[in-house]
Every structure is written in C-alpha cells, then in structure tokens.
PDB file of C-alpha atoms in Angstrom:
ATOM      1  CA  UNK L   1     -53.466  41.117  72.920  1.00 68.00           C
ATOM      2  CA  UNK L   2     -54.473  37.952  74.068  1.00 72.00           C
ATOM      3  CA  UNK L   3     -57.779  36.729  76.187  1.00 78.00           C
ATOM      4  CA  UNK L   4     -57.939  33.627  78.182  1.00 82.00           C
ATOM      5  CA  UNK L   5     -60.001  32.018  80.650  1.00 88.00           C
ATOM      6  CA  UNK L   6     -59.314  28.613  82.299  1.00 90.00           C
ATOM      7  CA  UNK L   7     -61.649  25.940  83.068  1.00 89.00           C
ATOM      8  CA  UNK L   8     -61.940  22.464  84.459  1.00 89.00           C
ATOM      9  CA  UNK L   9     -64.388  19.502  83.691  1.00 89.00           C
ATOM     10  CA  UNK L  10     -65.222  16.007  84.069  1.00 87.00           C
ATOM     11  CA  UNK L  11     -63.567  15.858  80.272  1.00 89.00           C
ATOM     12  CA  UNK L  12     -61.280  17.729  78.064  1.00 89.00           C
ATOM     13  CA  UNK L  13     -64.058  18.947  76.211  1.00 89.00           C
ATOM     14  CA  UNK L  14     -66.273  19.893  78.879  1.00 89.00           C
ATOM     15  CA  UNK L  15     -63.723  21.956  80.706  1.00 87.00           C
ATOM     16  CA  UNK L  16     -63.027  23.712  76.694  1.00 87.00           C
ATOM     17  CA  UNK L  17     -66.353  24.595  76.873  1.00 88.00           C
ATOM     18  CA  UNK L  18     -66.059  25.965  79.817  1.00 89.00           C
ATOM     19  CA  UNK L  19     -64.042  28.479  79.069  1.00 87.00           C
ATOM     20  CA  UNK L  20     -64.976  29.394  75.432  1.00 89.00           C
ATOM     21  CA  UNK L  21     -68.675  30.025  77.968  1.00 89.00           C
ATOM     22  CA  UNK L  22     -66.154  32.283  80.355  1.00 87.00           C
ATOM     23  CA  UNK L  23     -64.812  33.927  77.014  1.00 83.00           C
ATOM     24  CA  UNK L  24     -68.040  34.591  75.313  1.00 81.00           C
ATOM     25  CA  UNK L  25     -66.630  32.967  72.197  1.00 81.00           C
ATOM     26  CA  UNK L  26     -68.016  30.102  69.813  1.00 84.00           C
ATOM     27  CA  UNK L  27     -65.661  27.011  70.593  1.00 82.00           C
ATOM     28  CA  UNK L  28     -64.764  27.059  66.881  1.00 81.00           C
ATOM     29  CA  UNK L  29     -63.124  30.757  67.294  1.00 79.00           C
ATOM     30  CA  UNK L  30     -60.936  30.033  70.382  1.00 82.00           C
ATOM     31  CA  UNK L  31     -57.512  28.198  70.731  1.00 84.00           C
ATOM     32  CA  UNK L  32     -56.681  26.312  73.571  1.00 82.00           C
ATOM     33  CA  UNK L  33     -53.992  24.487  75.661  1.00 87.00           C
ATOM     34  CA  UNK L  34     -54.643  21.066  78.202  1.00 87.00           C
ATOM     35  CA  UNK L  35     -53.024  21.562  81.113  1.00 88.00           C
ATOM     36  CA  UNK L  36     -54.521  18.715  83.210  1.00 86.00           C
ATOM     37  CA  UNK L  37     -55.845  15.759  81.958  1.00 86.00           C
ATOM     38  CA  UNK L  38     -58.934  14.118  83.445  1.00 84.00           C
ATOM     39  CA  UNK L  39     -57.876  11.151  85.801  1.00 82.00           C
ATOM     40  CA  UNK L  40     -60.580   8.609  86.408  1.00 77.00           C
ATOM     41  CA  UNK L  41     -61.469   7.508  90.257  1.00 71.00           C
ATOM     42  CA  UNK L  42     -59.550   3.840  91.388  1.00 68.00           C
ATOM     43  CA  UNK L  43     -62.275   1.480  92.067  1.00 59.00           C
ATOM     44  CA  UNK L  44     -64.834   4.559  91.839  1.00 60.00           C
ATOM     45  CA  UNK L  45     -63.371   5.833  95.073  1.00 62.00           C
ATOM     46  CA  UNK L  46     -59.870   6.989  95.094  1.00 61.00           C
ATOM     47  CA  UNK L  47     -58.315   9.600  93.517  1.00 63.00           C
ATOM     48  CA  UNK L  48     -58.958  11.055  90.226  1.00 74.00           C
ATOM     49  CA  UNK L  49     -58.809  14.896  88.817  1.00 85.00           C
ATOM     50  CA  UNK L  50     -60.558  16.901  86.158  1.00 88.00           C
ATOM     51  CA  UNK L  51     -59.382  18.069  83.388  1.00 89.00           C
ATOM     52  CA  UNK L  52     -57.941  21.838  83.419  1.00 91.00           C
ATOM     53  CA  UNK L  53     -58.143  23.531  79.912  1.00 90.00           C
ATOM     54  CA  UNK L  54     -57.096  27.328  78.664  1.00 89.00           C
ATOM     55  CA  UNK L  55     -58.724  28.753  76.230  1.00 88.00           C
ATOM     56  CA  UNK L  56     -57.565  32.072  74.809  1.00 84.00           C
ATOM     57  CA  UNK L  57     -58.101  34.556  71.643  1.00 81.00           C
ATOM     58  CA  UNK L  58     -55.748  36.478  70.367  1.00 79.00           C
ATOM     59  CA  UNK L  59     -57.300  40.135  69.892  1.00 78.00           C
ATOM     60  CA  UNK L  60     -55.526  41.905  67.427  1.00 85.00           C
ATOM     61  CA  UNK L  61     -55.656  46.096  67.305  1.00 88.00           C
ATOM     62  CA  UNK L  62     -58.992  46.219  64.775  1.00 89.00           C
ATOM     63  CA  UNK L  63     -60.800  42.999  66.898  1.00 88.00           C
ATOM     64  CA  UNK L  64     -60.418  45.759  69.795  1.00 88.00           C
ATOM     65  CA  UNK L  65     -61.917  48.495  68.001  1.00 90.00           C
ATOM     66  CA  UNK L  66     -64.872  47.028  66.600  1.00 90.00           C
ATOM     67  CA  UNK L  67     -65.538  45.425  69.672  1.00 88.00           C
ATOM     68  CA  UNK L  68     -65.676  49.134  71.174  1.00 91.00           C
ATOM     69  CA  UNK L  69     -67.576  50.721  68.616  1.00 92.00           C
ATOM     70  CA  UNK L  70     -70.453  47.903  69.094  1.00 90.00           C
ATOM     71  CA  UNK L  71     -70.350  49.187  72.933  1.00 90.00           C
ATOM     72  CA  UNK L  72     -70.822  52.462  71.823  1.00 91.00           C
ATOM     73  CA  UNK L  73     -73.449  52.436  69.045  1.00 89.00           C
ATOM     74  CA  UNK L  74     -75.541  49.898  71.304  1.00 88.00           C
ATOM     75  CA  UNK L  75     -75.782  52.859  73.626  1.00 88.00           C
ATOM     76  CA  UNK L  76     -76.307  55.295  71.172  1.00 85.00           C
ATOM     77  CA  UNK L  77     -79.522  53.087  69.957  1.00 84.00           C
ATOM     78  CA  UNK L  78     -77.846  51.214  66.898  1.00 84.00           C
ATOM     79  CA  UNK L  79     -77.499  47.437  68.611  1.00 76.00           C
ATOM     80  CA  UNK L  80     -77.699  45.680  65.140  1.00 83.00           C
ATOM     81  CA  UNK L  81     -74.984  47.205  63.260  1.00 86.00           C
ATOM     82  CA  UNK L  82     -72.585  44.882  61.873  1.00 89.00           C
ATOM     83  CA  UNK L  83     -68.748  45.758  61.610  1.00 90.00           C
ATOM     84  CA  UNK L  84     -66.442  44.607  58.642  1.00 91.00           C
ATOM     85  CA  UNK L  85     -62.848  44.393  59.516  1.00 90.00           C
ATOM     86  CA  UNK L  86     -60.805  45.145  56.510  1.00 90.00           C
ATOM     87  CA  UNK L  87     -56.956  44.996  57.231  1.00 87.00           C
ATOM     88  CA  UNK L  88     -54.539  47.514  55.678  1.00 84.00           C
ATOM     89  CA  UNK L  89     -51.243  48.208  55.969  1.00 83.00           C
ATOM     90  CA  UNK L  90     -50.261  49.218  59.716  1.00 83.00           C
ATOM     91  CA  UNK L  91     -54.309  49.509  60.233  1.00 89.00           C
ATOM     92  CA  UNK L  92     -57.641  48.464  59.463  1.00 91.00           C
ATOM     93  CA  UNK L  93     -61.047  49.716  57.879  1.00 91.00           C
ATOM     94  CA  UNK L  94     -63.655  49.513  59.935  1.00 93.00           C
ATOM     95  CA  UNK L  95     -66.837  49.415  57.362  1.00 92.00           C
ATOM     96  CA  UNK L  96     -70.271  49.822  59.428  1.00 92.00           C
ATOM     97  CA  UNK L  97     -73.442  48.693  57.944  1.00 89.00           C
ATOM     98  CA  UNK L  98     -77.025  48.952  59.161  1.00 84.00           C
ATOM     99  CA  UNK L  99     -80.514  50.248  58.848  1.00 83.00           C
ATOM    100  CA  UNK L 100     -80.977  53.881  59.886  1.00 82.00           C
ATOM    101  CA  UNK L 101     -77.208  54.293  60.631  1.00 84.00           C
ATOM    102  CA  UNK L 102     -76.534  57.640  58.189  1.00 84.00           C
ATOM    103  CA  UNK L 103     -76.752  60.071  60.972  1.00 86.00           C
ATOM    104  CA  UNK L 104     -73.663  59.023  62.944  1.00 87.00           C
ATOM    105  CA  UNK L 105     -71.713  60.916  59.824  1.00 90.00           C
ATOM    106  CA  UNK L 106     -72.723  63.995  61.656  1.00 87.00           C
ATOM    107  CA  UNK L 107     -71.939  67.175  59.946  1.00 85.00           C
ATOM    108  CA  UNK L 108     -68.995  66.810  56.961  1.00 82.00           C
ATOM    109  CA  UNK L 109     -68.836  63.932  58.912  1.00 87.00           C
ATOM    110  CA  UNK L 110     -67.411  65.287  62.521  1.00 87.00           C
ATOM    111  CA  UNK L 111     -69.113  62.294  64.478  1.00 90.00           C
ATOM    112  CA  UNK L 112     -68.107  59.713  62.294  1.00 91.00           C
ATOM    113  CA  UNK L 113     -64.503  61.593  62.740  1.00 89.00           C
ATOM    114  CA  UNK L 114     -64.941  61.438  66.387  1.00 91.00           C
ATOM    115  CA  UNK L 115     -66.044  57.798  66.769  1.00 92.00           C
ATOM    116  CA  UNK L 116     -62.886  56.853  64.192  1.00 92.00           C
ATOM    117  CA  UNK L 117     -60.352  58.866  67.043  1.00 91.00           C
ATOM    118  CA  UNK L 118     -61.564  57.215  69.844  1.00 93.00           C
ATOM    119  CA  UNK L 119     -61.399  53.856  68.127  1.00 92.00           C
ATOM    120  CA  UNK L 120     -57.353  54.230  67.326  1.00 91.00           C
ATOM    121  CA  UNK L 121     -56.859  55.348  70.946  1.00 91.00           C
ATOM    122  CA  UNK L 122     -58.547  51.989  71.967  1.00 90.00           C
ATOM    123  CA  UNK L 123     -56.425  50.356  68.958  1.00 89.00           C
ATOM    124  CA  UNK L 124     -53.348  51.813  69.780  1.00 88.00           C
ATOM    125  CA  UNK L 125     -53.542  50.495  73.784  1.00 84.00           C
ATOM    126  CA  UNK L 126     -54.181  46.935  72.113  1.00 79.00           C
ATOM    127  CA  UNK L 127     -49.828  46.508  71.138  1.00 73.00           C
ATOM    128  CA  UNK L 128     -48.991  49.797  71.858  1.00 72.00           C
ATOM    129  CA  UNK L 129     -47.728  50.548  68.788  1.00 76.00           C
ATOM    130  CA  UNK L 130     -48.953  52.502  66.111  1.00 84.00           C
ATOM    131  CA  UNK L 131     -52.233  51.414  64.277  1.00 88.00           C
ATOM    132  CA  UNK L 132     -54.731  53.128  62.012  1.00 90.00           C
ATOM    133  CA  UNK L 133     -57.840  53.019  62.209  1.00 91.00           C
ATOM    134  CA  UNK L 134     -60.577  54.639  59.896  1.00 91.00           C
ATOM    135  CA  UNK L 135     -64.380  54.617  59.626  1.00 91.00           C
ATOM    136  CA  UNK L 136     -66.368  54.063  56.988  1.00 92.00           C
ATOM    137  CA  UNK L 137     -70.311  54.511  56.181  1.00 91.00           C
ATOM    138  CA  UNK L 138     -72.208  54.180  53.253  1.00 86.00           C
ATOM    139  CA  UNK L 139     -69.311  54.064  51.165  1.00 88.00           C
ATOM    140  CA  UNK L 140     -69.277  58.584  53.156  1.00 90.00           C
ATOM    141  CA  UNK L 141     -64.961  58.386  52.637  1.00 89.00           C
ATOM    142  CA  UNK L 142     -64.465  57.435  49.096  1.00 91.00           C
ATOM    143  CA  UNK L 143     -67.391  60.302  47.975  1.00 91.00           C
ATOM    144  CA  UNK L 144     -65.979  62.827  50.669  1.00 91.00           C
ATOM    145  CA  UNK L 145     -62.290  62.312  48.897  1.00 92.00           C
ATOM    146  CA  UNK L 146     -63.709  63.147  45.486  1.00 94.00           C
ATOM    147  CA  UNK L 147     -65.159  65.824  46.739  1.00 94.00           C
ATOM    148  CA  UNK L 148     -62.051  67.245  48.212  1.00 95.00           C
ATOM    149  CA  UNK L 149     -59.829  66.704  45.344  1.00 95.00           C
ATOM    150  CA  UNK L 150     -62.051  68.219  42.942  1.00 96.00           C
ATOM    151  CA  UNK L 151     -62.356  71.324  45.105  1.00 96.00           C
ATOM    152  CA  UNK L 152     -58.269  71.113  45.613  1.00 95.00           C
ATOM    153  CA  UNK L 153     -57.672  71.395  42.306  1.00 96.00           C
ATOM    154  CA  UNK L 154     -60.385  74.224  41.624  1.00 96.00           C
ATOM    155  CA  UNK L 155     -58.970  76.371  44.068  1.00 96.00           C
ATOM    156  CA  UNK L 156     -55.393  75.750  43.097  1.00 95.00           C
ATOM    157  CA  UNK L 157     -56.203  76.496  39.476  1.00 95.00           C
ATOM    158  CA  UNK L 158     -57.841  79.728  40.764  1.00 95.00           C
ATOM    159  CA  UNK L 159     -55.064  81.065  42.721  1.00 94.00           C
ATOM    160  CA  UNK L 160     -52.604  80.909  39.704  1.00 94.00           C
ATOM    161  CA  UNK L 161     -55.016  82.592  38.020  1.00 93.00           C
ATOM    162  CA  UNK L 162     -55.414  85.461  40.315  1.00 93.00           C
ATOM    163  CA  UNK L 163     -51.946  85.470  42.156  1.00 93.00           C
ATOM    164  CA  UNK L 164     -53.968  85.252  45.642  1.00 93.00           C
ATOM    165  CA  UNK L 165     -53.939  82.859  48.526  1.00 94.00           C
ATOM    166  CA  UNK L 166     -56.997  81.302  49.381  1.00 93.00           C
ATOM    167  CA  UNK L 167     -57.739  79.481  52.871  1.00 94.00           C
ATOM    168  CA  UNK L 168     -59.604  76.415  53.030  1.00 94.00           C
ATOM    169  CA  UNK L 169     -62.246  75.039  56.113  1.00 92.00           C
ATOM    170  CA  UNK L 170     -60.339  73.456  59.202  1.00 91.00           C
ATOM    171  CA  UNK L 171     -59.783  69.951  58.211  1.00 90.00           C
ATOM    172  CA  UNK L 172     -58.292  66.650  59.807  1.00 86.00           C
ATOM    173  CA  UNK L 173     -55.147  65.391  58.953  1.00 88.00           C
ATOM    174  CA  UNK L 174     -56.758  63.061  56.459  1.00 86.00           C
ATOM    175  CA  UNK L 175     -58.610  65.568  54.610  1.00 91.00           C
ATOM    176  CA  UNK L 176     -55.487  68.194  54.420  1.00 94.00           C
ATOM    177  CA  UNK L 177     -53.421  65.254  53.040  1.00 95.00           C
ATOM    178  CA  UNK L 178     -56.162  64.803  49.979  1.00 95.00           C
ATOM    179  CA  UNK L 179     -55.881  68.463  49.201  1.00 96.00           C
ATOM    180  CA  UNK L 180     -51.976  68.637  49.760  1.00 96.00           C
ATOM    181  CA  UNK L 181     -52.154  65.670  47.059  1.00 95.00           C
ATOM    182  CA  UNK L 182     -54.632  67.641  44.590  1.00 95.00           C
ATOM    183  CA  UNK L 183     -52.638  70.484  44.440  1.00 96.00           C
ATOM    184  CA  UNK L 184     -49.825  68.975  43.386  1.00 95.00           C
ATOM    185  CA  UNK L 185     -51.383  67.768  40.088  1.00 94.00           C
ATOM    186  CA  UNK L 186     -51.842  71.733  39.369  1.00 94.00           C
ATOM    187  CA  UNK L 187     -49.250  73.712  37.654  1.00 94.00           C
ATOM    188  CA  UNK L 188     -48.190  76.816  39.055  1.00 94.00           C
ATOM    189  CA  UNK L 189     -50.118  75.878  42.804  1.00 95.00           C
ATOM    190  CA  UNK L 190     -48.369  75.285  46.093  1.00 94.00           C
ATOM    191  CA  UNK L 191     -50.104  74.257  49.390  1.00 95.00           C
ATOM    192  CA  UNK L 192     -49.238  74.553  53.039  1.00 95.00           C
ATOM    193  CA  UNK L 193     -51.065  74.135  56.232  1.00 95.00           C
ATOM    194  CA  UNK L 194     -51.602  76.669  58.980  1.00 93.00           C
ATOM    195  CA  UNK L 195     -53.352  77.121  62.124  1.00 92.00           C
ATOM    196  CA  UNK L 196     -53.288  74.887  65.608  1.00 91.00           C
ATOM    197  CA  UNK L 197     -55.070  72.025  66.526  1.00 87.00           C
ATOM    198  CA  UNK L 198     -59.069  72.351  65.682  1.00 83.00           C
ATOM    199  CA  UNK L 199     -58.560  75.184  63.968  1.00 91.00           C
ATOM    200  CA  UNK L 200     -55.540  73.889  61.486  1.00 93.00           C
ATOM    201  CA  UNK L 201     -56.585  74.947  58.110  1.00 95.00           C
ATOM    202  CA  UNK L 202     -55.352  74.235  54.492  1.00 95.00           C
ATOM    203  CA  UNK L 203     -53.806  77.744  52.171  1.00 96.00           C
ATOM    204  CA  UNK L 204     -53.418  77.363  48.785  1.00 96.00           C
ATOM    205  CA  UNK L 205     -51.167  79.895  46.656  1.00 94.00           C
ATOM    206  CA  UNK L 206     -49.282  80.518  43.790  1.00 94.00           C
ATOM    207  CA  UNK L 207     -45.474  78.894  43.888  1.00 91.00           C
ATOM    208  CA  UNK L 208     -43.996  82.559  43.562  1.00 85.00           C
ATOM    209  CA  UNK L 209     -46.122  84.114  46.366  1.00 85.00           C
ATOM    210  CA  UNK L 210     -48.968  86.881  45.517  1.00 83.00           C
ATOM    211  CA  UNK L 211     -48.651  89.218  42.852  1.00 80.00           C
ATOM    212  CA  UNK L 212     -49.253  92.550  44.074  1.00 72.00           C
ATOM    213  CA  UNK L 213     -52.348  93.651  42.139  1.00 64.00           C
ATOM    214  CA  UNK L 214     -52.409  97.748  41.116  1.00 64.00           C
ATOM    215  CA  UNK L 215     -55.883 100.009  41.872  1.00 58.00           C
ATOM    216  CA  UNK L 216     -55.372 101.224  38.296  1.00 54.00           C
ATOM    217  CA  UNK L 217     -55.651  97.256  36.739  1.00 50.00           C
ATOM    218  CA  UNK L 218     -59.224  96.677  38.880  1.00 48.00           C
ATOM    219  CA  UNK L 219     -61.828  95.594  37.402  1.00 51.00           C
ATOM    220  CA  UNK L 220     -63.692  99.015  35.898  1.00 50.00           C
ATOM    221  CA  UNK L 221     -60.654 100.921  35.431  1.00 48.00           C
ATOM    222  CA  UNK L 222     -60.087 104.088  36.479  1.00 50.00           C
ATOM    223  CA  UNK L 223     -60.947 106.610  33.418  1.00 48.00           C
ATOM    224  CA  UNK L 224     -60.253 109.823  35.268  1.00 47.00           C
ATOM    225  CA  UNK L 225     -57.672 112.468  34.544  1.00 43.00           C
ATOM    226  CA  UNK L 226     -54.656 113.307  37.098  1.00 44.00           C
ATOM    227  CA  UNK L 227     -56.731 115.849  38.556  1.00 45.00           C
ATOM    228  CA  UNK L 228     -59.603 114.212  39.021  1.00 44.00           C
ATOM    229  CA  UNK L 229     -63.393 114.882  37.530  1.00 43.00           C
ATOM    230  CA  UNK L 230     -64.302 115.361  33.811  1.00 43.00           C
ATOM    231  CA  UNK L 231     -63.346 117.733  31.367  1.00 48.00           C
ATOM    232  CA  UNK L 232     -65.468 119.207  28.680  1.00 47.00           C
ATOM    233  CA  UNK L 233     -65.737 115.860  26.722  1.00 49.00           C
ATOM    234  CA  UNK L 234     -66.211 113.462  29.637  1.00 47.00           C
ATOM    235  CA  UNK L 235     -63.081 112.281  29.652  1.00 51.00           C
ATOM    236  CA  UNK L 236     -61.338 113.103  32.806  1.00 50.00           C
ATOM    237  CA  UNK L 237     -59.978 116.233  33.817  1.00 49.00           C
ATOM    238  CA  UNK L 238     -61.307 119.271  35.937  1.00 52.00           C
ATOM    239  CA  UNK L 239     -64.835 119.328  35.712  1.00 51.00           C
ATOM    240  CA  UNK L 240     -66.265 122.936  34.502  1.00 52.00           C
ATOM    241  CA  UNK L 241     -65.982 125.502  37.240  1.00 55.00           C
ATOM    242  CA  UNK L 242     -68.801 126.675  38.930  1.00 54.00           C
ATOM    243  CA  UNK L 243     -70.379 129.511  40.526  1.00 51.00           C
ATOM    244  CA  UNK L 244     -70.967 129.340  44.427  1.00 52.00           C
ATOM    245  CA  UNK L 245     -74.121 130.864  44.404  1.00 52.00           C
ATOM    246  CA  UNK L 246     -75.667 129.121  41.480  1.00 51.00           C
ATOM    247  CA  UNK L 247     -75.646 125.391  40.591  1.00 49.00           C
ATOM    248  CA  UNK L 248     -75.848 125.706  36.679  1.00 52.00           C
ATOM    249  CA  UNK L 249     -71.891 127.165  34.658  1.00 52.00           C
ATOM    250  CA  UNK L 250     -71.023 129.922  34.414  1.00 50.00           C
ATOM    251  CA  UNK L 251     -71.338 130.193  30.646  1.00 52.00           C
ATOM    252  CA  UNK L 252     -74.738 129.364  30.910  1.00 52.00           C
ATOM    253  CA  UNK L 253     -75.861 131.923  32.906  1.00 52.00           C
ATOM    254  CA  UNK L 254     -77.892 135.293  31.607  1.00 55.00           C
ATOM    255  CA  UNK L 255     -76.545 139.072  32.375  1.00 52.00           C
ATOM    256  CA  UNK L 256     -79.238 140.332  35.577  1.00 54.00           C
ATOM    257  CA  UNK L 257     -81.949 142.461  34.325  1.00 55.00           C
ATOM    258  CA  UNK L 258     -81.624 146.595  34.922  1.00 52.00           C
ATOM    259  CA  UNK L 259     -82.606 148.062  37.773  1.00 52.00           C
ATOM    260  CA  UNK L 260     -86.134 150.167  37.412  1.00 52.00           C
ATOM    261  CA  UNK L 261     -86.227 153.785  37.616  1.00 49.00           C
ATOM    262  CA  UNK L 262     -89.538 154.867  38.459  1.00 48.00           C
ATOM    263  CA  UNK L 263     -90.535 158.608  37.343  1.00 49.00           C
ATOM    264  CA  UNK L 264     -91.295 160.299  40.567  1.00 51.00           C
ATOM    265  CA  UNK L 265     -91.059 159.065  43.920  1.00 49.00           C
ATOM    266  CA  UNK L 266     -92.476 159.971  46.831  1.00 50.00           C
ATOM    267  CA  UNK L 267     -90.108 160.894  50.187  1.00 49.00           C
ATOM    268  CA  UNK L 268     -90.901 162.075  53.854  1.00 51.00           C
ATOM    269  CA  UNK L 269     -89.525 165.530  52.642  1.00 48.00           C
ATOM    270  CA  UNK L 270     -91.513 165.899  49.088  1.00 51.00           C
ATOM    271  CA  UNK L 271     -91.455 164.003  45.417  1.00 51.00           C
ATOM    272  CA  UNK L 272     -88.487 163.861  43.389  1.00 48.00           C
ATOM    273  CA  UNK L 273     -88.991 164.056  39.871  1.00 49.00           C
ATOM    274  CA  UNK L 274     -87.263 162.305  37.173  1.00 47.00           C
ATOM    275  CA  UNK L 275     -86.115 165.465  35.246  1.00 44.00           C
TER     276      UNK L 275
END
C-alpha cells in the first residue's frame, strides 16, 4: 500500500517538505516525484508557478500493523512502547518492548492472542493477500513453545503407556501445531484435533486406538472367589453362614440353658406338687 500527499512551494524542496509535513514522515523516510517545476516571475511581474511535488511511502503489510497496534496500546495507557518489525517468510514479527507492558499477555496469553488477530486482519487488508502476523513480549512465545512441547511429549508418552486418550486445553492454531509437532517425536503416539472454533481442542492417543482395560487387571485386584465373600481362610469364597437371629456363627454358639422346674407351684385352683 502506498501513501502520498502532494504539495506545492516557492521551491522543489519547500513543496517536499510540504508533503513529508502532510504525511507525518521525516523527509529522509519518504520518496517523491516533481511534477511541476518552480517557474520564476518575468521582470518580477509576469507569470511564474510553484513547484508541485508528491511525496509517498510505500506501507508494506507489518508497517500497517504496527502502526495499529501503537493506536491501540496508546489507548490502552502504553503510549511509549516501541515496535520491532522483524520480517519472515509471508509475515512479520511484531516484537513489543516497554516498561510495565507484561500484562497485555493476559491469561496463557489470550490478550496478547487477541491483539496478534486483529493485527493480521489489518495486515491482510494492506495487499489483500495472505500475511502473518505474530506478537511477541518479553521473549512470552519462545518460553510458551517449550512449554507446550514438553507437555506434548509427556502426554503422548503417557497415553502409550496406558492405552487411553487424553484431551488437551482449547488452543489456537499455533499452539495445536506445536503439540501436533511434539507428538510426532513419540513412538507409539498419534494426535488429532477436535472440537469447533473456541472450543477446538488437541487429543492425544495411542496409534492403535485404546486398549480396552479389564475390571479384573485394576489396580488392587480383585481377590474374591466366584461367589463372592471369604471362605474359612480369607481367601474368597462364601463367607461362613450365619444365624438370623444372632450375629456371631453358628459353631460358636452355646446349647440354651434348661428350663427350671420349680417344686410346687401355686394355681387359682390349689398347689401342684412336684411328686
């Protein structure tokens, strides 16, 4: 994208001025085309013309970008951060430095995500045309990918080892490629995303799909017999049968004493006796 702005003056280099003033550029960082020379005045009194100059800029995608992002963080507070453009291959790095800047990483870095999206849409309106922009602070990207690799490969390593899935956080496309590219370097470990938009999430697996895992194999065993309970020796089994009426077996328990026969006893019609 190109800016311009076209001036006149009594000279060439007045009317340059001009418009590097119209521009809001340093004369040194502008180009600039004469398309009227100055004409001097015959005898001081006829005729004569100033001098018509354009000056223009050529903006490219990341110039565009940066000069967004310095809209934004001057409302946000942050008027003295200084951008670095750093061009890459079909993009640029934007690298912000600055006193008191660290917050604008937000939470795993969701603002600084945020503030890198709406940068490529300004980027991408520049040639209309695919370009890339990403955000760095405080060096936040390079740490964030170690972070994600290492925990790529842990998980990976895990889930051959178990024979289960395991679903990562939601994650931008930048973050799922990382852990699509850590679980590669794992033996055994496959990786595939799921989910929609927001909510698109990273699963990482074993290549031959979960192993079905029996009761019998969890951790603690099972120890009991096919009928369930214990047996005499602990062991499994039926455990000793009981009586209903009393808690303690059945082997266990003593005969009930006699019943007491009294020597004479005493009725409404007279007193029985024994013998």
């Amino acid at each position: 994208m190109v800016k311009e702005a076209i001036a006149t003056g009594a000279t060439t280099e007045e009317a340059y001025e001009k418009a590097c003033a119209m521009l809001g550029v340093d004369p040194a960082d502008a180009e600039f085309e004469v398309l009227e020379t100055e004409e001097k005045k015959r005898f001081g009194l006829f005729g004569g013309r100033p001098a018509k100059v354009r000056a223009f800029i050529r903006s490219t995608p990341a110039d565009a970008a940066a000069e967004y992002l310095r809209n934004v963080l001057s409302g946000m507070g942050l008027g003295d951060v200084n951008i670095e453009i750093r061009e890459e291959e079909a993009g640029a790095e934007l690298v912000l430095t600055g006193e008191n800047i660290g917050f604008i990483i937000g939470h795993r870095g969701e603002t600084l995500d945020s503030l890198q999206y709406l940068a490529s849409l300004v980027a991408n309106h520049v040639d209309e045309s695919y370009y890339r922009i990403t955000l760095d602070v405080g060096n936040y990207r390079e740490k964030r990918k170690e972070t994600l690799e290492n925990l790529g490969r842990k998980m990976a390593a895990r889930a051959v080892k178990t024979g289960r899935n395991a679903s990562l956080e939601p994650m931008n496309p930048y973050e799922r490629r990382i852990i699509h590219t850590a679980v590669q370097e794992v033996e055994g470990a496959k990786s595939w995303s799921e989910g929609e938009d927001l909510a698109r999430h990273v699963v990482i697996g074993p290549e031959g799909g979960e192993r079905y895992v029996r009761r019998d194999n969890r951790r603690g065993g099972n120890n009991r017999g096919r009928n369930g309970g214990y047996n005499r020796d602990n062991r499994g089994g039926r455990a000793p049968r009981r009586d209903n009426r009393d808690s303690r077996p059945m082997q266990n328990r003593t005969a009930p004493a006699a019943p007491r026969v009294l020597d004479d006893v005493s009725t409404p019609y007279g007193k029985i006796s024994k013998n």
